[in-house]
mmCIF file with all atom_site columns, C-alpha atoms in Angstrom:
data_model
loop_
_atom_site.group_PDB
_atom_site.id
_atom_site.type_symbol
_atom_site.label_atom_id
_atom_site.label_alt_id
_atom_site.label_comp_id
_atom_site.label_asym_id
_atom_site.label_entity_id
_atom_site.label_seq_id
_atom_site.pdbx_PDB_ins_code
_atom_site.Cartn_x
_atom_site.Cartn_y
_atom_site.Cartn_z
_atom_site.occupancy
_atom_site.B_iso_or_equiv
_atom_site.pdbx_formal_charge
_atom_site.auth_seq_id
_atom_site.auth_comp_id
_atom_site.auth_asym_id
_atom_site.auth_atom_id
_atom_site.pdbx_PDB_model_num
ATOM 1   C CA . ALA A 1 1   ? -33.009 5.712   -16.489 1.00 0.00 ? 1   ALA A CA 1
ATOM 2   C CA . GLN A 1 2   ? -35.369 4.308   -14.364 1.00 0.00 ? 2   GLN A CA 1
ATOM 3   C CA . LYS A 1 3   ? -35.047 0.888   -12.845 1.00 0.00 ? 3   LYS A CA 1
ATOM 4   C CA . VAL A 1 4   ? -38.153 0.438   -11.447 1.00 0.00 ? 4   VAL A CA 1
ATOM 5   C CA . THR A 1 5   ? -41.584 0.886   -12.671 1.00 0.00 ? 5   THR A CA 1
ATOM 6   C CA . GLN A 1 6   ? -44.724 1.098   -11.425 1.00 0.00 ? 6   GLN A CA 1
ATOM 7   C CA . ALA A 1 7   ? -46.936 1.913   -14.058 1.00 0.00 ? 7   ALA A CA 1
ATOM 8   C CA . GLN A 1 8   ? -50.306 1.980   -11.803 1.00 0.00 ? 8   GLN A CA 1
ATOM 9   C CA . THR A 1 9   ? -50.195 5.522   -10.159 1.00 0.00 ? 9   THR A CA 1
ATOM 10  C CA . GLU A 1 10  ? -53.339 4.395   -8.705  1.00 0.00 ? 10  GLU A CA 1
ATOM 11  C CA . ILE A 1 11  ? -56.017 1.808   -7.613  1.00 0.00 ? 11  ILE A CA 1
ATOM 12  C CA . SER A 1 12  ? -58.917 2.255   -5.992  1.00 0.00 ? 12  SER A CA 1
ATOM 13  C CA . VAL A 1 13  ? -60.796 -1.452  -4.933  1.00 0.00 ? 13  VAL A CA 1
ATOM 14  C CA . VAL A 1 14  ? -63.936 -2.031  -3.189  1.00 0.00 ? 14  VAL A CA 1
ATOM 15  C CA . GLU A 1 15  ? -63.127 -4.303  -0.075  1.00 0.00 ? 15  GLU A CA 1
ATOM 16  C CA . LYS A 1 16  ? -62.998 -7.877  -0.692  1.00 0.00 ? 16  LYS A CA 1
ATOM 17  C CA . GLU A 1 17  ? -61.732 -7.438  -4.360  1.00 0.00 ? 17  GLU A CA 1
ATOM 18  C CA . ASP A 1 18  ? -58.127 -8.412  -4.587  1.00 0.00 ? 18  ASP A CA 1
ATOM 19  C CA . VAL A 1 19  ? -56.181 -5.952  -6.242  1.00 0.00 ? 19  VAL A CA 1
ATOM 20  C CA . THR A 1 20  ? -52.554 -6.615  -8.275  1.00 0.00 ? 20  THR A CA 1
ATOM 21  C CA . LEU A 1 21  ? -49.755 -4.253  -8.197  1.00 0.00 ? 21  LEU A CA 1
ATOM 22  C CA . ASP A 1 22  ? -47.285 -4.225  -11.195 1.00 0.00 ? 22  ASP A CA 1
ATOM 23  C CA . CYS A 1 23  ? -43.749 -3.533  -10.856 1.00 0.00 ? 23  CYS A CA 1
ATOM 24  C CA . VAL A 1 24  ? -40.874 -3.991  -13.724 1.00 0.00 ? 24  VAL A CA 1
ATOM 25  C CA . TYR A 1 25  ? -36.870 -3.198  -13.329 1.00 0.00 ? 25  TYR A CA 1
ATOM 26  C CA . GLU A 1 26  ? -34.131 -2.953  -15.364 1.00 0.00 ? 26  GLU A CA 1
ATOM 27  C CA . THR A 1 27  ? -30.967 -4.202  -14.364 1.00 0.00 ? 27  THR A CA 1
ATOM 28  C CA . ARG A 1 28  ? -27.469 -5.872  -15.558 1.00 0.00 ? 28  ARG A CA 1
ATOM 29  C CA . ASP A 1 29  ? -26.291 -7.346  -12.670 1.00 0.00 ? 29  ASP A CA 1
ATOM 30  C CA . THR A 1 30  ? -27.287 -11.453 -12.983 1.00 0.00 ? 30  THR A CA 1
ATOM 31  C CA . THR A 1 31  ? -27.142 -10.862 -8.542  1.00 0.00 ? 31  THR A CA 1
ATOM 32  C CA . TYR A 1 32  ? -30.236 -8.580  -7.792  1.00 0.00 ? 32  TYR A CA 1
ATOM 33  C CA . TYR A 1 33  ? -32.802 -8.056  -4.744  1.00 0.00 ? 33  TYR A CA 1
ATOM 34  C CA . LEU A 1 34  ? -36.457 -7.011  -4.969  1.00 0.00 ? 34  LEU A CA 1
ATOM 35  C CA . PHE A 1 35  ? -38.389 -5.666  -2.365  1.00 0.00 ? 35  PHE A CA 1
ATOM 36  C CA . TRP A 1 36  ? -41.855 -4.437  -1.409  1.00 0.00 ? 36  TRP A CA 1
ATOM 37  C CA . TYR A 1 37  ? -42.694 -1.659  0.841   1.00 0.00 ? 37  TYR A CA 1
ATOM 38  C CA . LYS A 1 38  ? -46.021 -0.350  2.269   1.00 0.00 ? 38  LYS A CA 1
ATOM 39  C CA . GLN A 1 39  ? -46.536 3.136   3.077   1.00 0.00 ? 39  GLN A CA 1
ATOM 40  C CA . PRO A 1 40  ? -50.093 3.797   5.262   1.00 0.00 ? 40  PRO A CA 1
ATOM 41  C CA . PRO A 1 41  ? -50.769 7.816   6.144   1.00 0.00 ? 41  PRO A CA 1
ATOM 42  C CA . SER A 1 42  ? -48.523 7.536   9.338   1.00 0.00 ? 42  SER A CA 1
ATOM 43  C CA . GLY A 1 43  ? -45.598 7.591   7.055   1.00 0.00 ? 43  GLY A CA 1
ATOM 44  C CA . GLU A 1 44  ? -43.680 4.589   8.042   1.00 0.00 ? 44  GLU A CA 1
ATOM 45  C CA . LEU A 1 45  ? -42.457 2.337   5.525   1.00 0.00 ? 45  LEU A CA 1
ATOM 46  C CA . VAL A 1 46  ? -42.780 -0.923  6.297   1.00 0.00 ? 46  VAL A CA 1
ATOM 47  C CA . PHE A 1 47  ? -40.677 -3.736  4.865   1.00 0.00 ? 47  PHE A CA 1
ATOM 48  C CA . LEU A 1 48  ? -43.100 -6.965  3.122   1.00 0.00 ? 48  LEU A CA 1
ATOM 49  C CA . ILE A 1 49  ? -40.817 -9.323  1.180   1.00 0.00 ? 49  ILE A CA 1
ATOM 50  C CA . ARG A 1 50  ? -37.307 -9.664  -0.548  1.00 0.00 ? 50  ARG A CA 1
ATOM 51  C CA . ARG A 1 51  ? -36.723 -11.936 -3.284  1.00 0.00 ? 51  ARG A CA 1
ATOM 52  C CA . ASN A 1 52  ? -33.132 -12.514 -4.821  1.00 0.00 ? 52  ASN A CA 1
ATOM 53  C CA . SER A 1 53  ? -33.020 -13.123 -8.543  1.00 0.00 ? 53  SER A CA 1
ATOM 54  C CA . PHE A 1 54  ? -31.827 -16.833 -8.308  1.00 0.00 ? 54  PHE A CA 1
ATOM 55  C CA . ASP A 1 55  ? -35.192 -17.405 -6.366  1.00 0.00 ? 55  ASP A CA 1
ATOM 56  C CA . GLU A 1 56  ? -38.035 -17.534 -8.748  1.00 0.00 ? 56  GLU A CA 1
ATOM 57  C CA . GLN A 1 57  ? -40.866 -19.464 -6.402  1.00 0.00 ? 57  GLN A CA 1
ATOM 58  C CA . ASN A 1 58  ? -43.901 -17.253 -6.054  1.00 0.00 ? 58  ASN A CA 1
ATOM 59  C CA . GLU A 1 59  ? -44.562 -16.564 -2.566  1.00 0.00 ? 59  GLU A CA 1
ATOM 60  C CA . ILE A 1 60  ? -47.825 -16.444 -0.435  1.00 0.00 ? 60  ILE A CA 1
ATOM 61  C CA . SER A 1 61  ? -47.946 -14.867 3.246   1.00 0.00 ? 61  SER A CA 1
ATOM 62  C CA . GLY A 1 62  ? -51.446 -14.427 4.385   1.00 0.00 ? 62  GLY A CA 1
ATOM 63  C CA . ARG A 1 63  ? -53.515 -12.129 1.879   1.00 0.00 ? 63  ARG A CA 1
ATOM 64  C CA . TYR A 1 64  ? -50.698 -11.358 0.214   1.00 0.00 ? 64  TYR A CA 1
ATOM 65  C CA . SER A 1 65  ? -48.690 -12.944 -2.626  1.00 0.00 ? 65  SER A CA 1
ATOM 66  C CA . TRP A 1 66  ? -45.838 -12.297 -4.894  1.00 0.00 ? 66  TRP A CA 1
ATOM 67  C CA . ASN A 1 67  ? -45.357 -13.398 -8.487  1.00 0.00 ? 67  ASN A CA 1
ATOM 68  C CA . PHE A 1 68  ? -41.388 -13.029 -9.739  1.00 0.00 ? 68  PHE A CA 1
ATOM 69  C CA . GLN A 1 69  ? -40.401 -13.688 -13.484 1.00 0.00 ? 69  GLN A CA 1
ATOM 70  C CA . LYS A 1 70  ? -36.972 -12.851 -14.731 1.00 0.00 ? 70  LYS A CA 1
ATOM 71  C CA . SER A 1 71  ? -38.173 -13.538 -18.143 1.00 0.00 ? 71  SER A CA 1
ATOM 72  C CA . THR A 1 72  ? -40.056 -10.363 -18.049 1.00 0.00 ? 72  THR A CA 1
ATOM 73  C CA . SER A 1 73  ? -38.471 -8.690  -15.285 1.00 0.00 ? 73  SER A CA 1
ATOM 74  C CA . SER A 1 74  ? -41.359 -8.303  -12.918 1.00 0.00 ? 74  SER A CA 1
ATOM 75  C CA . PHE A 1 75  ? -42.262 -9.147  -9.355  1.00 0.00 ? 75  PHE A CA 1
ATOM 76  C CA . ASN A 1 76  ? -46.136 -8.034  -9.209  1.00 0.00 ? 76  ASN A CA 1
ATOM 77  C CA . PHE A 1 77  ? -47.642 -8.346  -5.620  1.00 0.00 ? 77  PHE A CA 1
ATOM 78  C CA . THR A 1 78  ? -51.398 -9.289  -5.198  1.00 0.00 ? 78  THR A CA 1
ATOM 79  C CA . ILE A 1 79  ? -53.727 -8.428  -2.066  1.00 0.00 ? 79  ILE A CA 1
ATOM 80  C CA . THR A 1 80  ? -56.683 -10.935 -2.192  1.00 0.00 ? 80  THR A CA 1
ATOM 81  C CA . ALA A 1 81  ? -59.475 -9.835  -0.184  1.00 0.00 ? 81  ALA A CA 1
ATOM 82  C CA . SER A 1 82  ? -58.804 -6.666  0.269   1.00 0.00 ? 82  SER A CA 1
ATOM 83  C CA . GLN A 1 83  ? -59.736 -4.809  3.354   1.00 0.00 ? 83  GLN A CA 1
ATOM 84  C CA . VAL A 1 84  ? -59.874 -0.779  4.431   1.00 0.00 ? 84  VAL A CA 1
ATOM 85  C CA . VAL A 1 85  ? -56.411 -1.004  6.252   1.00 0.00 ? 85  VAL A CA 1
ATOM 86  C CA . ASP A 1 86  ? -54.540 -2.373  3.392   1.00 0.00 ? 86  ASP A CA 1
ATOM 87  C CA . SER A 1 87  ? -54.803 1.224   1.610   1.00 0.00 ? 87  SER A CA 1
ATOM 88  C CA . ALA A 1 88  ? -51.514 2.856   1.253   1.00 0.00 ? 88  ALA A CA 1
ATOM 89  C CA . VAL A 1 89  ? -48.925 3.782   -0.869  1.00 0.00 ? 89  VAL A CA 1
ATOM 90  C CA . TYR A 1 90  ? -46.618 0.600   -2.339  1.00 0.00 ? 90  TYR A CA 1
ATOM 91  C CA . PHE A 1 91  ? -43.075 0.862   -3.335  1.00 0.00 ? 91  PHE A CA 1
ATOM 92  C CA . CYS A 1 92  ? -41.071 -2.001  -5.256  1.00 0.00 ? 92  CYS A CA 1
ATOM 93  C CA . ALA A 1 93  ? -37.561 -1.331  -5.136  1.00 0.00 ? 93  ALA A CA 1
ATOM 94  C CA . LEU A 1 94  ? -34.364 -2.654  -6.557  1.00 0.00 ? 94  LEU A CA 1
ATOM 95  C CA . SER A 1 95  ? -31.219 -3.496  -5.111  1.00 0.00 ? 95  SER A CA 1
ATOM 96  C CA . GLU A 1 96  ? -28.193 -4.065  -7.269  1.00 0.00 ? 96  GLU A CA 1
ATOM 97  C CA . ALA A 1 97  ? -24.336 -4.805  -6.275  1.00 0.00 ? 97  ALA A CA 1
ATOM 98  C CA . ARG A 1 98  ? -23.042 -1.947  -9.095  1.00 0.00 ? 98  ARG A CA 1
ATOM 99  C CA . ASN A 1 99  ? -25.094 0.126   -6.767  1.00 0.00 ? 99  ASN A CA 1
ATOM 100 C CA . ASP A 1 100 ? -23.604 -0.165  -3.628  1.00 0.00 ? 100 ASP A CA 1
ATOM 101 C CA . TYR A 1 101 ? -27.074 -2.255  -2.923  1.00 0.00 ? 101 TYR A CA 1
ATOM 102 C CA . LYS A 1 102 ? -28.870 1.166   -2.294  1.00 0.00 ? 102 LYS A CA 1
ATOM 103 C CA . LEU A 1 103 ? -32.569 1.092   -2.783  1.00 0.00 ? 103 LEU A CA 1
ATOM 104 C CA . SER A 1 104 ? -34.122 2.096   -6.184  1.00 0.00 ? 104 SER A CA 1
ATOM 105 C CA . PHE A 1 105 ? -37.778 3.080   -5.519  1.00 0.00 ? 105 PHE A CA 1
ATOM 106 C CA . GLY A 1 106 ? -39.939 2.777   -8.108  1.00 0.00 ? 106 GLY A CA 1
ATOM 107 C CA . ALA A 1 107 ? -42.708 5.853   -8.015  1.00 0.00 ? 107 ALA A CA 1
ATOM 108 C CA . GLY A 1 108 ? -45.245 3.922   -6.085  1.00 0.00 ? 108 GLY A CA 1
ATOM 109 C CA . THR A 1 109 ? -49.187 2.681   -6.149  1.00 0.00 ? 109 THR A CA 1
ATOM 110 C CA . THR A 1 110 ? -51.547 4.305   -4.317  1.00 0.00 ? 110 THR A CA 1
ATOM 111 C CA . VAL A 1 111 ? -54.091 1.685   -3.345  1.00 0.00 ? 111 VAL A CA 1
ATOM 112 C CA . THR A 1 112 ? -57.560 2.798   -1.854  1.00 0.00 ? 112 THR A CA 1
ATOM 113 C CA . VAL A 1 113 ? -59.796 0.688   -0.177  1.00 0.00 ? 113 VAL A CA 1
ATOM 114 C CA . ARG A 1 114 ? -63.463 1.583   -0.022  1.00 0.00 ? 114 ARG A CA 1
ATOM 115 C CA . ALA A 1 115 ? -65.613 -0.262  2.501   1.00 0.00 ? 115 ALA A CA 1
ATOM 116 C CA . ASP B 2 1   ? -38.198 -5.855  17.587  1.00 0.00 ? 1   ASP B CA 1
ATOM 117 C CA . THR B 2 2   ? -38.100 -4.227  14.119  1.00 0.00 ? 2   THR B CA 1
ATOM 118 C CA . GLU B 2 3   ? -38.331 -0.600  15.796  1.00 0.00 ? 3   GLU B CA 1
ATOM 119 C CA . VAL B 2 4   ? -36.713 2.543   14.313  1.00 0.00 ? 4   VAL B CA 1
ATOM 120 C CA . THR B 2 5   ? -37.850 5.276   16.672  1.00 0.00 ? 5   THR B CA 1
ATOM 121 C CA . GLN B 2 6   ? -37.375 9.224   15.204  1.00 0.00 ? 6   GLN B CA 1
ATOM 122 C CA . THR B 2 7   ? -38.448 12.420  17.160  1.00 0.00 ? 7   THR B CA 1
ATOM 123 C CA . PRO B 2 8   ? -39.570 14.718  16.801  1.00 0.00 ? 8   PRO B CA 1
ATOM 124 C CA . LYS B 2 9   ? -42.715 13.577  14.441  1.00 0.00 ? 9   LYS B CA 1
ATOM 125 C CA . HIS B 2 10  ? -43.639 16.938  13.327  1.00 0.00 ? 10  HIS B CA 1
ATOM 126 C CA . LEU B 2 11  ? -41.126 20.237  12.903  1.00 0.00 ? 11  LEU B CA 1
ATOM 127 C CA . VAL B 2 12  ? -41.626 23.904  12.034  1.00 0.00 ? 12  VAL B CA 1
ATOM 128 C CA . MET B 2 13  ? -38.593 25.587  11.920  1.00 0.00 ? 13  MET B CA 1
ATOM 129 C CA . GLY B 2 14  ? -37.438 29.009  9.915   1.00 0.00 ? 14  GLY B CA 1
ATOM 130 C CA . MET B 2 15  ? -34.770 29.845  7.819   1.00 0.00 ? 15  MET B CA 1
ATOM 131 C CA . THR B 2 16  ? -32.518 30.937  10.603  1.00 0.00 ? 16  THR B CA 1
ATOM 132 C CA . ASN B 2 17  ? -33.221 28.138  13.004  1.00 0.00 ? 17  ASN B CA 1
ATOM 133 C CA . LYS B 2 18  ? -30.993 25.715  13.971  1.00 0.00 ? 18  LYS B CA 1
ATOM 134 C CA . LYS B 2 19  ? -32.638 22.165  14.854  1.00 0.00 ? 19  LYS B CA 1
ATOM 135 C CA . SER B 2 20  ? -32.135 18.073  15.139  1.00 0.00 ? 20  SER B CA 1
ATOM 136 C CA . LEU B 2 21  ? -33.695 15.384  14.095  1.00 0.00 ? 21  LEU B CA 1
ATOM 137 C CA . LYS B 2 22  ? -32.959 12.090  15.971  1.00 0.00 ? 22  LYS B CA 1
ATOM 138 C CA . CYS B 2 23  ? -33.462 8.500   15.556  1.00 0.00 ? 23  CYS B CA 1
ATOM 139 C CA . GLU B 2 24  ? -32.886 5.808   17.175  1.00 0.00 ? 24  GLU B CA 1
ATOM 140 C CA . GLN B 2 25  ? -33.092 1.620   16.614  1.00 0.00 ? 25  GLN B CA 1
ATOM 141 C CA . HIS B 2 26  ? -32.201 -1.223  19.210  1.00 0.00 ? 26  HIS B CA 1
ATOM 142 C CA . MET B 2 27  ? -31.853 -4.177  16.770  1.00 0.00 ? 27  MET B CA 1
ATOM 143 C CA . GLY B 2 28  ? -28.068 -4.393  16.686  1.00 0.00 ? 28  GLY B CA 1
ATOM 144 C CA . HIS B 2 29  ? -28.016 -3.213  13.143  1.00 0.00 ? 29  HIS B CA 1
ATOM 145 C CA . ARG B 2 30  ? -24.726 -1.244  12.238  1.00 0.00 ? 30  ARG B CA 1
ATOM 146 C CA . ALA B 2 31  ? -26.003 0.602   9.073   1.00 0.00 ? 31  ALA B CA 1
ATOM 147 C CA . MET B 2 32  ? -28.221 3.364   9.271   1.00 0.00 ? 32  MET B CA 1
ATOM 148 C CA . TYR B 2 33  ? -29.658 5.799   7.055   1.00 0.00 ? 33  TYR B CA 1
ATOM 149 C CA . TRP B 2 34  ? -31.334 9.065   6.409   1.00 0.00 ? 34  TRP B CA 1
ATOM 150 C CA . TYR B 2 35  ? -33.946 9.638   3.735   1.00 0.00 ? 35  TYR B CA 1
ATOM 151 C CA . LYS B 2 36  ? -36.129 12.486  1.946   1.00 0.00 ? 36  LYS B CA 1
ATOM 152 C CA . GLN B 2 37  ? -39.606 12.541  0.877   1.00 0.00 ? 37  GLN B CA 1
ATOM 153 C CA . LYS B 2 38  ? -41.483 14.593  -0.961  1.00 0.00 ? 38  LYS B CA 1
ATOM 154 C CA . ALA B 2 39  ? -45.109 14.033  -1.340  1.00 0.00 ? 39  ALA B CA 1
ATOM 155 C CA . LYS B 2 40  ? -46.133 11.695  -3.389  1.00 0.00 ? 40  LYS B CA 1
ATOM 156 C CA . LYS B 2 41  ? -42.242 10.808  -4.570  1.00 0.00 ? 41  LYS B CA 1
ATOM 157 C CA . PRO B 2 42  ? -40.828 7.912   -3.611  1.00 0.00 ? 42  PRO B CA 1
ATOM 158 C CA . PRO B 2 43  ? -37.736 8.049   -0.740  1.00 0.00 ? 43  PRO B CA 1
ATOM 159 C CA . GLU B 2 44  ? -34.384 9.733   -1.863  1.00 0.00 ? 44  GLU B CA 1
ATOM 160 C CA . LEU B 2 45  ? -31.214 8.439   0.280   1.00 0.00 ? 45  LEU B CA 1
ATOM 161 C CA . MET B 2 46  ? -29.461 11.003  1.719   1.00 0.00 ? 46  MET B CA 1
ATOM 162 C CA . PHE B 2 47  ? -27.037 9.730   3.896   1.00 0.00 ? 47  PHE B CA 1
ATOM 163 C CA . VAL B 2 48  ? -25.609 6.368   5.156   1.00 0.00 ? 48  VAL B CA 1
ATOM 164 C CA . TYR B 2 49  ? -23.322 5.155   8.160   1.00 0.00 ? 49  TYR B CA 1
ATOM 165 C CA . SER B 2 50  ? -21.582 1.862   8.352   1.00 0.00 ? 50  SER B CA 1
ATOM 166 C CA . TYR B 2 51  ? -20.213 0.973   11.618  1.00 0.00 ? 51  TYR B CA 1
ATOM 167 C CA . GLU B 2 52  ? -20.838 4.935   12.875  1.00 0.00 ? 52  GLU B CA 1
ATOM 168 C CA . LYS B 2 53  ? -18.846 6.239   10.069  1.00 0.00 ? 53  LYS B CA 1
ATOM 169 C CA . LEU B 2 54  ? -20.434 8.415   7.243   1.00 0.00 ? 54  LEU B CA 1
ATOM 170 C CA . SER B 2 55  ? -20.243 5.566   4.239   1.00 0.00 ? 55  SER B CA 1
ATOM 171 C CA . ILE B 2 56  ? -22.086 7.464   1.833   1.00 0.00 ? 56  ILE B CA 1
ATOM 172 C CA . ASN B 2 57  ? -23.435 11.468  1.125   1.00 0.00 ? 57  ASN B CA 1
ATOM 173 C CA . GLU B 2 58  ? -25.708 11.464  -1.873  1.00 0.00 ? 58  GLU B CA 1
ATOM 174 C CA . SER B 2 59  ? -24.362 14.960  -2.893  1.00 0.00 ? 59  SER B CA 1
ATOM 175 C CA . VAL B 2 60  ? -26.189 16.575  0.262   1.00 0.00 ? 60  VAL B CA 1
ATOM 176 C CA . PRO B 2 61  ? -26.169 20.017  0.865   1.00 0.00 ? 61  PRO B CA 1
ATOM 177 C CA . SER B 2 62  ? -24.154 21.213  4.006   1.00 0.00 ? 62  SER B CA 1
ATOM 178 C CA . ARG B 2 63  ? -27.187 22.751  5.741   1.00 0.00 ? 63  ARG B CA 1
ATOM 179 C CA . PHE B 2 64  ? -27.997 19.391  6.384   1.00 0.00 ? 64  PHE B CA 1
ATOM 180 C CA . SER B 2 65  ? -25.251 17.618  8.640   1.00 0.00 ? 65  SER B CA 1
ATOM 181 C CA . PRO B 2 66  ? -25.353 14.014  9.908   1.00 0.00 ? 66  PRO B CA 1
ATOM 182 C CA . GLU B 2 67  ? -24.195 12.839  13.123  1.00 0.00 ? 67  GLU B CA 1
ATOM 183 C CA . CYS B 2 68  ? -23.948 8.762   14.607  1.00 0.00 ? 68  CYS B CA 1
ATOM 184 C CA . PRO B 2 69  ? -22.826 9.502   18.341  1.00 0.00 ? 69  PRO B CA 1
ATOM 185 C CA . ASN B 2 70  ? -22.935 5.239   18.381  1.00 0.00 ? 70  ASN B CA 1
ATOM 186 C CA . SER B 2 71  ? -24.418 2.394   17.016  1.00 0.00 ? 71  SER B CA 1
ATOM 187 C CA . SER B 2 72  ? -28.146 3.150   18.020  1.00 0.00 ? 72  SER B CA 1
ATOM 188 C CA . LEU B 2 73  ? -28.223 6.364   17.377  1.00 0.00 ? 73  LEU B CA 1
ATOM 189 C CA . LEU B 2 74  ? -28.393 8.907   14.703  1.00 0.00 ? 74  LEU B CA 1
ATOM 190 C CA . ASN B 2 75  ? -28.571 12.380  14.182  1.00 0.00 ? 75  ASN B CA 1
ATOM 191 C CA . LEU B 2 76  ? -29.756 15.175  11.335  1.00 0.00 ? 76  LEU B CA 1
ATOM 192 C CA . HIS B 2 77  ? -28.246 18.476  12.316  1.00 0.00 ? 77  HIS B CA 1
ATOM 193 C CA . LEU B 2 78  ? -30.369 20.864  10.209  1.00 0.00 ? 78  LEU B CA 1
ATOM 194 C CA . HIS B 2 79  ? -29.543 24.763  9.888   1.00 0.00 ? 79  HIS B CA 1
ATOM 195 C CA . ALA B 2 80  ? -30.355 27.615  7.317   1.00 0.00 ? 80  ALA B CA 1
ATOM 196 C CA . LEU B 2 81  ? -33.109 25.356  5.798   1.00 0.00 ? 81  LEU B CA 1
ATOM 197 C CA . GLN B 2 82  ? -34.812 26.391  2.237   1.00 0.00 ? 82  GLN B CA 1
ATOM 198 C CA . PRO B 2 83  ? -38.485 26.287  2.359   1.00 0.00 ? 83  PRO B CA 1
ATOM 199 C CA . GLU B 2 84  ? -37.673 23.729  -0.519  1.00 0.00 ? 84  GLU B CA 1
ATOM 200 C CA . ASP B 2 85  ? -36.047 21.268  2.610   1.00 0.00 ? 85  ASP B CA 1
ATOM 201 C CA . SER B 2 86  ? -39.634 21.249  3.624   1.00 0.00 ? 86  SER B CA 1
ATOM 202 C CA . ALA B 2 87  ? -40.228 17.089  3.300   1.00 0.00 ? 87  ALA B CA 1
ATOM 203 C CA . LEU B 2 88  ? -40.965 13.896  5.287   1.00 0.00 ? 88  LEU B CA 1
ATOM 204 C CA . TYR B 2 89  ? -37.627 12.661  6.681   1.00 0.00 ? 89  TYR B CA 1
ATOM 205 C CA . LEU B 2 90  ? -37.332 9.254   7.402   1.00 0.00 ? 90  LEU B CA 1
ATOM 206 C CA . CYS B 2 91  ? -34.910 7.390   9.248   1.00 0.00 ? 91  CYS B CA 1
ATOM 207 C CA . ALA B 2 92  ? -34.057 3.642   8.528   1.00 0.00 ? 92  ALA B CA 1
ATOM 208 C CA . SER B 2 93  ? -31.499 0.997   9.503   1.00 0.00 ? 93  SER B CA 1
ATOM 209 C CA . SER B 2 94  ? -30.130 -2.608  8.456   1.00 0.00 ? 94  SER B CA 1
ATOM 210 C CA . GLN B 2 95  ? -27.961 -5.048  9.495   1.00 0.00 ? 95  GLN B CA 1
ATOM 211 C CA . GLU B 2 96  ? -25.091 -3.957  7.525   1.00 0.00 ? 96  GLU B CA 1
ATOM 212 C CA . SER B 2 97  ? -24.781 -1.504  4.499   1.00 0.00 ? 97  SER B CA 1
ATOM 213 C CA . ARG B 2 98  ? -24.041 -2.368  0.651   1.00 0.00 ? 98  ARG B CA 1
ATOM 214 C CA . THR B 2 99  ? -25.739 -5.465  1.152   1.00 0.00 ? 99  THR B CA 1
ATOM 215 C CA . SER B 2 100 ? -29.145 -7.128  0.683   1.00 0.00 ? 100 SER B CA 1
ATOM 216 C CA . TYR B 2 101 ? -30.186 -6.918  3.771   1.00 0.00 ? 101 TYR B CA 1
ATOM 217 C CA . GLU B 2 102 ? -33.973 -4.959  4.252   1.00 0.00 ? 102 GLU B CA 1
ATOM 218 C CA . GLN B 2 103 ? -33.993 -1.648  6.024   1.00 0.00 ? 103 GLN B CA 1
ATOM 219 C CA . TYR B 2 104 ? -36.342 -1.101  8.791   1.00 0.00 ? 104 TYR B CA 1
ATOM 220 C CA . PHE B 2 105 ? -37.626 2.526   8.993   1.00 0.00 ? 105 PHE B CA 1
ATOM 221 C CA . GLY B 2 106 ? -38.821 4.633   11.313  1.00 0.00 ? 106 GLY B CA 1
ATOM 222 C CA . PRO B 2 107 ? -42.188 6.292   10.776  1.00 0.00 ? 107 PRO B CA 1
ATOM 223 C CA . GLY B 2 108 ? -40.462 9.774   9.997   1.00 0.00 ? 108 GLY B CA 1
ATOM 224 C CA . THR B 2 109 ? -40.034 13.832  10.867  1.00 0.00 ? 109 THR B CA 1
ATOM 225 C CA . ARG B 2 110 ? -42.308 16.131  8.448   1.00 0.00 ? 110 ARG B CA 1
ATOM 226 C CA . LEU B 2 111 ? -40.247 18.845  8.763   1.00 0.00 ? 111 LEU B CA 1
ATOM 227 C CA . THR B 2 112 ? -41.750 22.450  7.203   1.00 0.00 ? 112 THR B CA 1
ATOM 228 C CA . VAL B 2 113 ? -39.157 25.274  6.933   1.00 0.00 ? 113 VAL B CA 1
ATOM 229 C CA . THR B 2 114 ? -41.180 28.953  6.803   1.00 0.00 ? 114 THR B CA 1
#
């Protein structure tokens, strides 16, 4: 069963537009962790954020912000004023104790920012 | 410094060749990982090393043989691979395994098996 669903396969925006990436997860654990990673064309996965299940505060880091809502099992990611360098595949991932804290990745969302 | 390095960047090998992929981290992490990533798919975990001992093997075929010579180095020995093994191989590290610590990934080795 898919534990992490990223329903958007591809998103294309023009520079300076905002873009929101959806992530819905499924778990029976009460303690779990959620992550976002960015994979630019170079291939390296870049860690962006980790959030634990007890901390529902939204977070902002520069042009990035994250909205965690346990009630809807969602952990969405917004890029504000997108730039061409934001073009990448973005993965949402879940880590659960019952799964040895292995990362369960979503399918990924490809973001293309056009100049 | 959150850098994980991998060599080589690209590798082309025949089905009868033996080759090795190398990974190095100097963050003092005690857990290291190998992932396989096919095009347009998320990474799939292959192996986890914890304190230089193999901790998790995700039922990977024996033609892939991992090795952790010390806490900073991780190798993946390849032998008698199949064309379907062509993929991006990613190495990662984290402070500990079986914990919530984030993993830091290297740039990967793009492997083509001919």
